[in-house]
Short mmCIF file of C-alpha atoms in Angstrom, two decimals:
data_model
loop_
_atom_site.label_atom_id
_atom_site.label_comp_id
_atom_site.label_asym_id
_atom_site.label_seq_id
_atom_site.Cartn_x
_atom_site.Cartn_y
_atom_site.Cartn_z
CA UNK A 284 -0.01 0.00 0.03
CA UNK A 285 1.45 3.41 -0.86
CA UNK A 286 1.74 6.17 1.61
CA UNK A 287 -1.18 8.36 0.51
CA UNK A 288 -3.43 5.27 0.18
CA UNK A 289 -2.87 4.69 3.80
CA UNK A 290 -4.31 8.21 4.47
CA UNK A 291 -7.08 7.69 2.30
CA UNK A 292 -8.25 4.71 4.36
CA UNK A 293 -8.64 7.06 7.38
CA UNK A 294 -10.78 9.68 5.63
CA UNK A 295 -12.92 11.50 8.07
CA UNK A 296 -11.21 10.04 11.10
CA UNK A 297 -9.33 12.02 13.63
CA UNK A 298 -5.86 10.55 14.60
CA UNK A 299 -2.58 11.28 16.22
CA UNK A 300 0.39 11.88 13.78
CA UNK A 301 3.78 13.48 13.76
CA UNK A 302 6.00 14.92 11.07
CA UNK A 303 9.43 16.84 10.76
CA UNK A 304 9.24 20.51 10.22
CA UNK A 305 10.87 21.62 6.95
CA UNK A 306 9.87 25.28 6.36
CA UNK A 307 7.14 27.82 6.16
CA UNK A 308 5.49 28.88 2.95
CA UNK A 309 2.69 30.97 1.50
CA UNK A 310 -0.41 30.33 -0.60
CA UNK A 311 -2.90 32.71 -2.11
CA UNK A 312 -6.20 33.09 -0.10
CA UNK A 313 -9.46 34.88 -0.15
CA UNK A 314 -9.55 38.24 -1.89
CA UNK A 315 -5.89 38.38 -2.62
CA UNK A 316 -4.71 37.70 0.92
CA UNK A 317 -1.74 35.49 1.47
CA UNK A 318 -1.90 32.53 3.97
CA UNK A 319 1.06 31.16 5.79
CA UNK A 320 1.52 27.54 5.54
CA UNK A 321 3.85 24.89 7.29
CA UNK A 322 5.53 21.99 5.54
CA UNK A 323 6.10 18.79 7.41
CA UNK A 324 7.80 15.67 6.03
CA UNK A 325 7.89 12.03 6.98
CA UNK A 326 4.36 12.01 8.37
CA UNK A 327 3.84 9.02 10.79
CA UNK A 328 0.94 7.62 12.44
CA UNK A 329 0.75 6.80 16.19
CA UNK A 330 2.52 3.43 15.54
CA UNK A 331 5.41 5.06 13.67
CA UNK A 332 4.35 3.95 10.18
CA UNK A 333 4.99 6.68 7.58
CA UNK A 334 1.68 7.53 5.84
CA UNK A 335 2.92 10.41 3.71
CA UNK A 336 6.20 11.76 2.50
CA UNK A 337 5.00 15.43 3.13
CA UNK A 338 2.03 17.44 3.92
CA UNK A 339 1.23 21.18 3.83
CA UNK A 340 -0.77 22.68 6.65
CA UNK A 341 -2.26 26.14 7.19
CA UNK A 342 -0.53 27.97 10.02
CA UNK A 343 -2.89 27.56 12.90
CA UNK A 344 -2.53 29.18 16.33
CA UNK A 345 -1.22 25.79 17.58
CA UNK A 346 1.66 25.75 15.04
CA UNK A 347 2.17 29.48 15.68
CA UNK A 348 2.65 28.90 19.33
CA UNK A 349 5.57 26.38 18.71
CA UNK A 350 9.20 27.33 18.32
CA UNK A 351 9.49 25.61 14.81
CA UNK A 352 13.03 24.91 13.67
CA UNK A 353 14.05 22.79 10.70
CA UNK A 354 14.37 19.09 11.67
CA UNK A 355 12.23 19.38 14.82
CA UNK A 356 9.55 16.59 15.02
CA UNK A 357 5.96 17.81 15.76
CA UNK A 358 3.26 15.66 17.13
CA UNK A 359 -0.41 16.57 16.26
CA UNK A 360 -3.96 15.50 16.12
CA UNK A 361 -5.67 15.91 12.83
CA UNK A 362 -8.86 14.83 10.92
CA UNK A 363 -7.85 13.21 7.52
CA UNK A 364 -9.86 14.66 4.67
CA UNK A 365 -9.41 15.08 0.90
CA UNK A 366 -7.99 18.25 -0.36
CA UNK A 367 -7.63 19.88 -3.81
CA UNK A 368 -4.32 21.39 -4.87
CA UNK A 369 -4.27 25.19 -5.28
CA UNK A 370 -6.77 27.91 -4.44
CA UNK A 371 -10.37 26.89 -5.30
CA UNK A 372 -12.02 30.27 -5.08
#
């Protein structure tokens, strides 16, 4: 089973994951605003199995409150859901 297929099987479920912080990024948002994003790599489930090589997240208050430095492993709870690449508005 490929990594992303493992996530697809969890669609709609809230689980514990961890990933290694790589860098911040930006994406276009509503009405020309820019949204800050967080890139994590080597996403693992609670058992330590890699479920994705990387994922982008919106910068939430929880991420904002962390001291994120390249290489730091971050643990988080997340609901798995389908996403569409790029701005959809």
